Short mmCIF file of C-alpha atoms and ligand atoms in Angstrom, two decimals:
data_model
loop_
_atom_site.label_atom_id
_atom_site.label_comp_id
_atom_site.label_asym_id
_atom_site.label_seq_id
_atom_site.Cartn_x
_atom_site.Cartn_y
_atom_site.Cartn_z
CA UNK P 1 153.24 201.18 125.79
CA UNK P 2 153.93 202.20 122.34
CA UNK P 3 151.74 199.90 119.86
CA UNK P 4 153.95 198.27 117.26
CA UNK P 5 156.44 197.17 120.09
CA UNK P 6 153.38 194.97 121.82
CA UNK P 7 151.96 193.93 118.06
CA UNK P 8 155.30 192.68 117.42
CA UNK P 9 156.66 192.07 120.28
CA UNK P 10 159.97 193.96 119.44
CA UNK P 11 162.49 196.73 121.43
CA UNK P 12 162.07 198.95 118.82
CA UNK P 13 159.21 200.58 116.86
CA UNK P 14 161.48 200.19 113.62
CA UNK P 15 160.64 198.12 110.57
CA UNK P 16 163.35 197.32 107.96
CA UNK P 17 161.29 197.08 105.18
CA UNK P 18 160.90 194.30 102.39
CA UNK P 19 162.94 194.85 99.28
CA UNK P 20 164.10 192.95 96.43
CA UNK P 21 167.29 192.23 96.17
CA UNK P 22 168.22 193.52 99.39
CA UNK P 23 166.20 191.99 102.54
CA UNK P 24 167.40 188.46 102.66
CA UNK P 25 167.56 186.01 106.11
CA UNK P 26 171.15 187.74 106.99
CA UNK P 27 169.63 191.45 106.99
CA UNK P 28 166.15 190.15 108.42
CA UNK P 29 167.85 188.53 111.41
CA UNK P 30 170.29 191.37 112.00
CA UNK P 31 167.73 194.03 112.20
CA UNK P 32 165.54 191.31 114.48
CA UNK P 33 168.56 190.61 116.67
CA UNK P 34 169.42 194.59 116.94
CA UNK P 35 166.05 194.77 118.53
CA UNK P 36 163.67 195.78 115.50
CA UNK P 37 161.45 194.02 113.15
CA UNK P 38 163.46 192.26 110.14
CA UNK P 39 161.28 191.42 106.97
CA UNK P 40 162.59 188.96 104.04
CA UNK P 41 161.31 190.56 100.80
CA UNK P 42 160.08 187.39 98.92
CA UNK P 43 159.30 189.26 96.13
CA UNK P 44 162.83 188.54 94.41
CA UNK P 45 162.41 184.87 95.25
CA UNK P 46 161.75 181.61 93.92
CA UNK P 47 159.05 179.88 96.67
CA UNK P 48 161.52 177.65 97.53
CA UNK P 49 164.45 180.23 97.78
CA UNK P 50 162.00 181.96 100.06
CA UNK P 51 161.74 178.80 102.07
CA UNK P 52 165.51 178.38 102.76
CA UNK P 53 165.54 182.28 103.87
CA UNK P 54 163.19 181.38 106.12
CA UNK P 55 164.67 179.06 107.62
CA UNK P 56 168.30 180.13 107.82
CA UNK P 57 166.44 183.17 109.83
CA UNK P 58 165.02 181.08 112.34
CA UNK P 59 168.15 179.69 112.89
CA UNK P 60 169.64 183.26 112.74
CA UNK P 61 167.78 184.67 115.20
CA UNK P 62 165.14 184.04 117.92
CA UNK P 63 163.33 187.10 117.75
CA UNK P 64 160.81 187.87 115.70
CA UNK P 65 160.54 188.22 111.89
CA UNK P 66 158.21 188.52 109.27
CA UNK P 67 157.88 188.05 105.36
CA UNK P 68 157.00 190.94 102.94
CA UNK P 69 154.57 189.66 99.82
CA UNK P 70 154.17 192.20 97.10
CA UNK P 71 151.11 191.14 95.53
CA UNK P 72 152.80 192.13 91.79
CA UNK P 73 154.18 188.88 91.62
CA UNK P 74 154.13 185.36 90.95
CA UNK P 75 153.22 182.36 92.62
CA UNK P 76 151.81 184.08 95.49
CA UNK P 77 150.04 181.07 97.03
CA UNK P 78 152.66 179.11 96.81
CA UNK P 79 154.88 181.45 99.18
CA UNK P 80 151.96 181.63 101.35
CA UNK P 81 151.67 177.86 102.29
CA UNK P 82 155.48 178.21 102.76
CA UNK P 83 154.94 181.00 105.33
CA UNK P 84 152.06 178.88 106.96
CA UNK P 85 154.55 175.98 106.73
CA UNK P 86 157.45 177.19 108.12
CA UNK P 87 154.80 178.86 110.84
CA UNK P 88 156.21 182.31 110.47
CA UNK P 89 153.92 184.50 112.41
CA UNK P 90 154.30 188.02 110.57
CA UNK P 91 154.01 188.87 107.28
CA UNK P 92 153.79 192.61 105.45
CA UNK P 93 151.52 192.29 101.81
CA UNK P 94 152.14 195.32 99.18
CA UNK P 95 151.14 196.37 95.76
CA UNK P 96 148.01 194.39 95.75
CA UNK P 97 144.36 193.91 97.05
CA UNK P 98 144.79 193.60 100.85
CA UNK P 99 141.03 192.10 101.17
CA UNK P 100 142.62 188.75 98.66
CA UNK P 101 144.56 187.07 101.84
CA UNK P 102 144.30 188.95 105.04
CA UNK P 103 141.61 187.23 106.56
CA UNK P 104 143.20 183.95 105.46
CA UNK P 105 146.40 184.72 106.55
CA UNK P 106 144.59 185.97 110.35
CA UNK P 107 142.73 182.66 110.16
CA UNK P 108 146.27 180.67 110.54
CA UNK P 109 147.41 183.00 113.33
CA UNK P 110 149.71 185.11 111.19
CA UNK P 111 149.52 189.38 112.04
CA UNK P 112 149.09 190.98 109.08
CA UNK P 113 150.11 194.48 107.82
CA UNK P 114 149.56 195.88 104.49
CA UNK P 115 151.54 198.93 102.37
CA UNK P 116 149.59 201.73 101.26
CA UNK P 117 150.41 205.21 99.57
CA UNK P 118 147.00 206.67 100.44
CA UNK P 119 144.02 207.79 102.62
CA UNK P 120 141.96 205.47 100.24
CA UNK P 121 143.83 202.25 100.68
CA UNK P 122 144.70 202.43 104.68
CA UNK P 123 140.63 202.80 104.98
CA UNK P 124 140.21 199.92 102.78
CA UNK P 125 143.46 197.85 104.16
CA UNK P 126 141.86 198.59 107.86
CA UNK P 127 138.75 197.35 106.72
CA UNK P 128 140.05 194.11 105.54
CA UNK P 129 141.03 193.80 108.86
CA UNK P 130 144.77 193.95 108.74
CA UNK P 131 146.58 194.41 112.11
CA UNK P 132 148.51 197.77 110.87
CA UNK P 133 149.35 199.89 107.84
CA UNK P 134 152.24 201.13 106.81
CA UNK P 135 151.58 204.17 105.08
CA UNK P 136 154.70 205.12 102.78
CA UNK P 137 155.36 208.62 101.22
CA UNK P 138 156.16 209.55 97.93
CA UNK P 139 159.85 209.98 98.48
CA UNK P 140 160.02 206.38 99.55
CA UNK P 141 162.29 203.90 97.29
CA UNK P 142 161.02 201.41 95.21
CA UNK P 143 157.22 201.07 93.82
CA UNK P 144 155.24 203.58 95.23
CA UNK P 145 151.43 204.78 94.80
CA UNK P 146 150.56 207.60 91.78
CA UNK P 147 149.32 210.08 93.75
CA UNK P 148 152.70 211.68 94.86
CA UNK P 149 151.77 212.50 98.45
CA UNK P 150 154.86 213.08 100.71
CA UNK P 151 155.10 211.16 104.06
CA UNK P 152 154.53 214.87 105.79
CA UNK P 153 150.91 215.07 104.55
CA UNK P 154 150.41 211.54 104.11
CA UNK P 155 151.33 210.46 108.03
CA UNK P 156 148.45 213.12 109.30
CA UNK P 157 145.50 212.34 107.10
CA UNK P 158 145.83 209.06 107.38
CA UNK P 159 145.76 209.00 111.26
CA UNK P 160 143.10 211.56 111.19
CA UNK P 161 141.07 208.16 109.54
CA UNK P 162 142.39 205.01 111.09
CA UNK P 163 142.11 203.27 114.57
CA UNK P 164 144.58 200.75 114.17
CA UNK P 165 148.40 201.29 114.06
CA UNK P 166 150.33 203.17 111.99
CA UNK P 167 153.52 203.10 110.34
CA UNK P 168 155.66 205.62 108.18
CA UNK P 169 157.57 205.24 105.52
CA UNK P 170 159.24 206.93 103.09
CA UNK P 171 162.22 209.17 103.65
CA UNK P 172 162.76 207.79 107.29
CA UNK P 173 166.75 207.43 107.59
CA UNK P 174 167.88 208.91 110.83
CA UNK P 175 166.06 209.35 114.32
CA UNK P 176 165.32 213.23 113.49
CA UNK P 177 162.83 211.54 111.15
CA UNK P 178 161.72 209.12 112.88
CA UNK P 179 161.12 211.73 115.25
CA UNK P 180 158.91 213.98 113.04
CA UNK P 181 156.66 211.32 112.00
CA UNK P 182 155.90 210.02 115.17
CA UNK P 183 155.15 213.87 116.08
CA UNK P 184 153.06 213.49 112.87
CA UNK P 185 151.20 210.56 114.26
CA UNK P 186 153.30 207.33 113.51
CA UNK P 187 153.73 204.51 116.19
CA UNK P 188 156.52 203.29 114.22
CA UNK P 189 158.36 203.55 111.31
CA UNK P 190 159.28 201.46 108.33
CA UNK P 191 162.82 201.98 107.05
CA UNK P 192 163.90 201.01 103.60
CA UNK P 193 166.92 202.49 101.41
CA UNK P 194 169.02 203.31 104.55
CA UNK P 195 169.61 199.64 105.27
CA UNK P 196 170.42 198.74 101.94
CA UNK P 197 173.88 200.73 102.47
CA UNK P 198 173.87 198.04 105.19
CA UNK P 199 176.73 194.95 105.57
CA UNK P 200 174.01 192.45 105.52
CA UNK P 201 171.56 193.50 102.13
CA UNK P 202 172.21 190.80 99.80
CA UNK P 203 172.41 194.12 97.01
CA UNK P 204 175.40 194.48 94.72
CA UNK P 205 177.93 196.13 96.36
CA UNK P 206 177.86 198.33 93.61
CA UNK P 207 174.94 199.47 93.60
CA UNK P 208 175.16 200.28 97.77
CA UNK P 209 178.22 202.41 96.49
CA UNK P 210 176.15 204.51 94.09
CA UNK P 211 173.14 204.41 96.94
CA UNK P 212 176.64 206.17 99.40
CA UNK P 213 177.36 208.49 96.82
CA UNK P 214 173.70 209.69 95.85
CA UNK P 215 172.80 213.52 96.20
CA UNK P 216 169.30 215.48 96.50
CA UNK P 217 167.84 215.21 93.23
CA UNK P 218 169.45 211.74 91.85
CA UNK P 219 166.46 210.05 91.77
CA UNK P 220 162.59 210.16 89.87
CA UNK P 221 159.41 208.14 90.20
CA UNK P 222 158.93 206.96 87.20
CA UNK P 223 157.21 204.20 84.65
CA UNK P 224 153.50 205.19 86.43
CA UNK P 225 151.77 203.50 83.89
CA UNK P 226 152.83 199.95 84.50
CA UNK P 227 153.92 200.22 88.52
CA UNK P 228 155.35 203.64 89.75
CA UNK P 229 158.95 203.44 90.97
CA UNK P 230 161.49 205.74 91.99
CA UNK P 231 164.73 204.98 90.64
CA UNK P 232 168.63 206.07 90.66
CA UNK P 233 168.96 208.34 87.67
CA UNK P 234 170.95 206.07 85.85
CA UNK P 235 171.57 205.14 81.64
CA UNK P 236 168.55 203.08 82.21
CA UNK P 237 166.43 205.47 83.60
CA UNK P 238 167.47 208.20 80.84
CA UNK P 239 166.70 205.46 78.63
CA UNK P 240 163.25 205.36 80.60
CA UNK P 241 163.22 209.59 80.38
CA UNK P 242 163.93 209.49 76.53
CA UNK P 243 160.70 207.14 75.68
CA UNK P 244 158.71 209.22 77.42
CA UNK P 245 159.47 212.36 75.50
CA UNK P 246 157.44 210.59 72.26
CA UNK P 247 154.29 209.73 74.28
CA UNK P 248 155.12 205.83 74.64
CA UNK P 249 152.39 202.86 74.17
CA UNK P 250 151.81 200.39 77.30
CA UNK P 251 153.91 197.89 75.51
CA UNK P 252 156.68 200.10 74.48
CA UNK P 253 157.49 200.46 77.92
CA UNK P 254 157.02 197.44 78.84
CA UNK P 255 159.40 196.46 76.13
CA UNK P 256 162.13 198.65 77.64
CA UNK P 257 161.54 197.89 80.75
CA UNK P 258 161.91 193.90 79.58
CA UNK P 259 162.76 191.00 82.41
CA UNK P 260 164.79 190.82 85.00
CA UNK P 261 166.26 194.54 84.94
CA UNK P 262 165.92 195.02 89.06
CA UNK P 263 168.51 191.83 89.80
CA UNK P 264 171.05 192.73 86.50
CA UNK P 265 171.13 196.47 88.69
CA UNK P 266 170.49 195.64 92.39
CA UNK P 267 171.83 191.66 92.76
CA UNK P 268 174.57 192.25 89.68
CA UNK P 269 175.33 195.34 89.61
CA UNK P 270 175.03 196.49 86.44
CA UNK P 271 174.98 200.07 87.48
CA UNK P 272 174.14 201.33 83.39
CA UNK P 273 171.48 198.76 82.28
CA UNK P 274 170.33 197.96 85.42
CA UNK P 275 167.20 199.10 87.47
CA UNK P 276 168.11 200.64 90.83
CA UNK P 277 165.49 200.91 93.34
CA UNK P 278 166.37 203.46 96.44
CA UNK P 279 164.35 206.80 97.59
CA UNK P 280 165.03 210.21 97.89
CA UNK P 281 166.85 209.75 100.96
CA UNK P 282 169.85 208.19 99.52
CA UNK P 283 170.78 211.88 99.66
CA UNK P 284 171.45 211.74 103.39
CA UNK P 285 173.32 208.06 103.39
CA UNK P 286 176.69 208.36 103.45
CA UNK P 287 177.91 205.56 104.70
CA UNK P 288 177.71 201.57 104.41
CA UNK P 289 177.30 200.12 108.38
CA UNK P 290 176.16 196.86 110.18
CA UNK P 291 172.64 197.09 110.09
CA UNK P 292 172.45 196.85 114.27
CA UNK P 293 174.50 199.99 114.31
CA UNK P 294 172.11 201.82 111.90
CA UNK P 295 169.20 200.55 114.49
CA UNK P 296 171.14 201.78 117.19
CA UNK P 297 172.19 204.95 115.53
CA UNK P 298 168.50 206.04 114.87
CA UNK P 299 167.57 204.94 118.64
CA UNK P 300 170.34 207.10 120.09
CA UNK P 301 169.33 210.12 117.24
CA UNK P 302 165.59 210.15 118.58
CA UNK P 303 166.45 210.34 122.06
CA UNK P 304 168.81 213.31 121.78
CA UNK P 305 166.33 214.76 119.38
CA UNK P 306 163.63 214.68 121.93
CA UNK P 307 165.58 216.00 124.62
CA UNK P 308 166.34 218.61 122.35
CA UNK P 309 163.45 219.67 121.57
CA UNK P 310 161.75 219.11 124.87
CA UNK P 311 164.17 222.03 125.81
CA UNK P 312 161.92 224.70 122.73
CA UNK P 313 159.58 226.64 123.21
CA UNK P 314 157.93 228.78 120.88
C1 FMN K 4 165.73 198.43 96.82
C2 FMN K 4 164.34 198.50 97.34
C3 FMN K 4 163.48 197.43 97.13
C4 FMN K 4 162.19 197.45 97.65
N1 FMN K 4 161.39 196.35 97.49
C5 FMN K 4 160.19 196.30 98.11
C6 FMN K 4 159.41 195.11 98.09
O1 FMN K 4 159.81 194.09 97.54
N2 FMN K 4 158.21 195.13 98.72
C7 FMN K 4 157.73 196.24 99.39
O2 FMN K 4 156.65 196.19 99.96
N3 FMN K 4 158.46 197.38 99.42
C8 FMN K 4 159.68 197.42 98.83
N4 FMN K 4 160.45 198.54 98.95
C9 FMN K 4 159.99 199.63 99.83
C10 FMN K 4 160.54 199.46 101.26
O3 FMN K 4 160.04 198.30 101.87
C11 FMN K 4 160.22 200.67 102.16
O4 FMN K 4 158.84 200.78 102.39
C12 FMN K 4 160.72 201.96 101.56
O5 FMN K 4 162.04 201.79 101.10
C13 FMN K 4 160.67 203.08 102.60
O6 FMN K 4 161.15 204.28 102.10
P1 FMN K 4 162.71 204.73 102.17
O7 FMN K 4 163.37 204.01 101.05
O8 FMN K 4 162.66 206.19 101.97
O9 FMN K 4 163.22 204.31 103.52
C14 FMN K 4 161.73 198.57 98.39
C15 FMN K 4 162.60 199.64 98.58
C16 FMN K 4 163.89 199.62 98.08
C17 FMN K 4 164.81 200.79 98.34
#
């Protein structure tokens, strides 16, 4: 029995993962409903936005769901005693310390997961005693470790350290991928910038457009000194590029950078001023779908990729 189905209790092994802007209750519930593990990214969300999500989900769908908390943001205990509240059972932490509310969170019955970029933080993650990591590659979209380690050496070194499950991210779009990690060692993957060129992502249709008509190279991690994060190549990010080049201060980036710039590019649309989260693998999207087809898609992908290469030898 493959790992992450039984700790979720899910069809799949596939994760669509928190994001801003994108993950709300109708993208959550399709990817539940398709079979796979939906997260609501609360980190775009007002506690008691979050709280109507949540509940809109479980009225959605009645499989299960979780909530993603990156740790970067505000009134984090606050959208923890919603969780508890509204007794959602899974939730995903990123971006922060993962020893500050696992145990809590375990304590109230909730299986817990945490994000890492690194060998270093799955060993510490596992020893906070989360039920899973997901370790995510460097190509992965939005905020991403400093260390620029790719999901192919990533995947291996950290399995070579952990015992409990493991999950890859980061440039995971089709089922050839999905394939290769879980060669690599993976029991599941976590999907992100292929299902925000989904119906259901609550991102500016816009900005899914741009996402559809990405190539290799149109995006760069970038802004490492306040939180790393790859982003579309756009006026912005030259904007970003053009500070750089004389040696900016903290605070003169974080001047640029300014409030509110990820929901002006990803909620409004503001495709020039606008910060636009997505990972390298916008490159291979080239098309918007119903998020249960992209599930199914991937399932059907593996399984022909299997058989196929069942059928090599070398
Ligand atoms: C638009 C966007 C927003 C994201 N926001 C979050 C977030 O709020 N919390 C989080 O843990 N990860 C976030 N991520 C990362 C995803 O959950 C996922 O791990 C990542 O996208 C996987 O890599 P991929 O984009 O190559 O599929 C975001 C990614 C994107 C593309």
């Amino acid at each position: 029995m493959n790992k992450i189905k039984e700790l979720f209790n899910i069809q799949y092994p596939i994760i669509q993962g928190g994001m801003i802007w994108a993950s709300g209750w109708k993208l959550a519930s399709a990817v539940s409903n398709a079979g796979g593990l939906g997260l609501i990214g609360s980190g775009s969300m007002y506690p008691d936005v979050l709280r109507e999500h949540i509940q809109k989900c479980k009225k959605a769908t009645n499989k299960p769901f979780g909530v993603n908390i990156p740790m970067l943001y505000p009134n984090l205990e606050e959208i923890i005693q919603i969780i508890i509240e509204e007794g959602v059972k899974i939730v995903f932490t990123s971006a922060g310390n993962p020893k500050t509310y696992t145990a809590y969170l375990k304590e109230k019955g909730i299986t817990v997961v945490h994000v890492v970029s690194s060998v270093k933080f799955a060993l510490k993650a596992q020893q906070a005693g989360v039920d899973a990591v997901v370790a995510e590659g460097f190509e992965a979209g939005g905020h991403n470790g400093r260390d620029e380690t790719t999901t192919l050496a990533l995947i291996p070194m950290v399995k070579n350290e952990m015992h409990i499950p493991l999950i890859a991210a980061g440039g995971i779009a089709t089922g050839k991928a999905m394939y290769a990690v879980m060669a690599l060692g993976a029991d599941g993957v976590q999907v992100g910038s292929r299902f925000v060129a989904s119906n259901e992502a609550s991102s500016h249709i816009d900005f899914k457009n741009m996402v559809v008509n990405a190539k290799e190279g149109d995006t760069q991690l970038t802004l490492k000194e306040l939180a790393p994060v790859r982003l579309l190549k756009n006026k912005f990010y030259q904007d970003v590029a053009a500070l750089y080049t004389k040696g900016p201060s903290i605070e003169e980036l974080k001047a640029l950078l300014g409030r509110a710039r990820a929901k002006r590019g990803m909620f409004e649309g503001d495709l020039e001023e606008g910060e636009l989260e997505i990972g390298q693998v916008s490159g291979l999207i080239n098309d918007i779908k119903p998020a249960g087809i992209i599930l199914e898609d991937m399932i059907k992908e593996f399984n022909a990729t299997k058989n196929r290469m069942e059928a090599i030898s070398i």
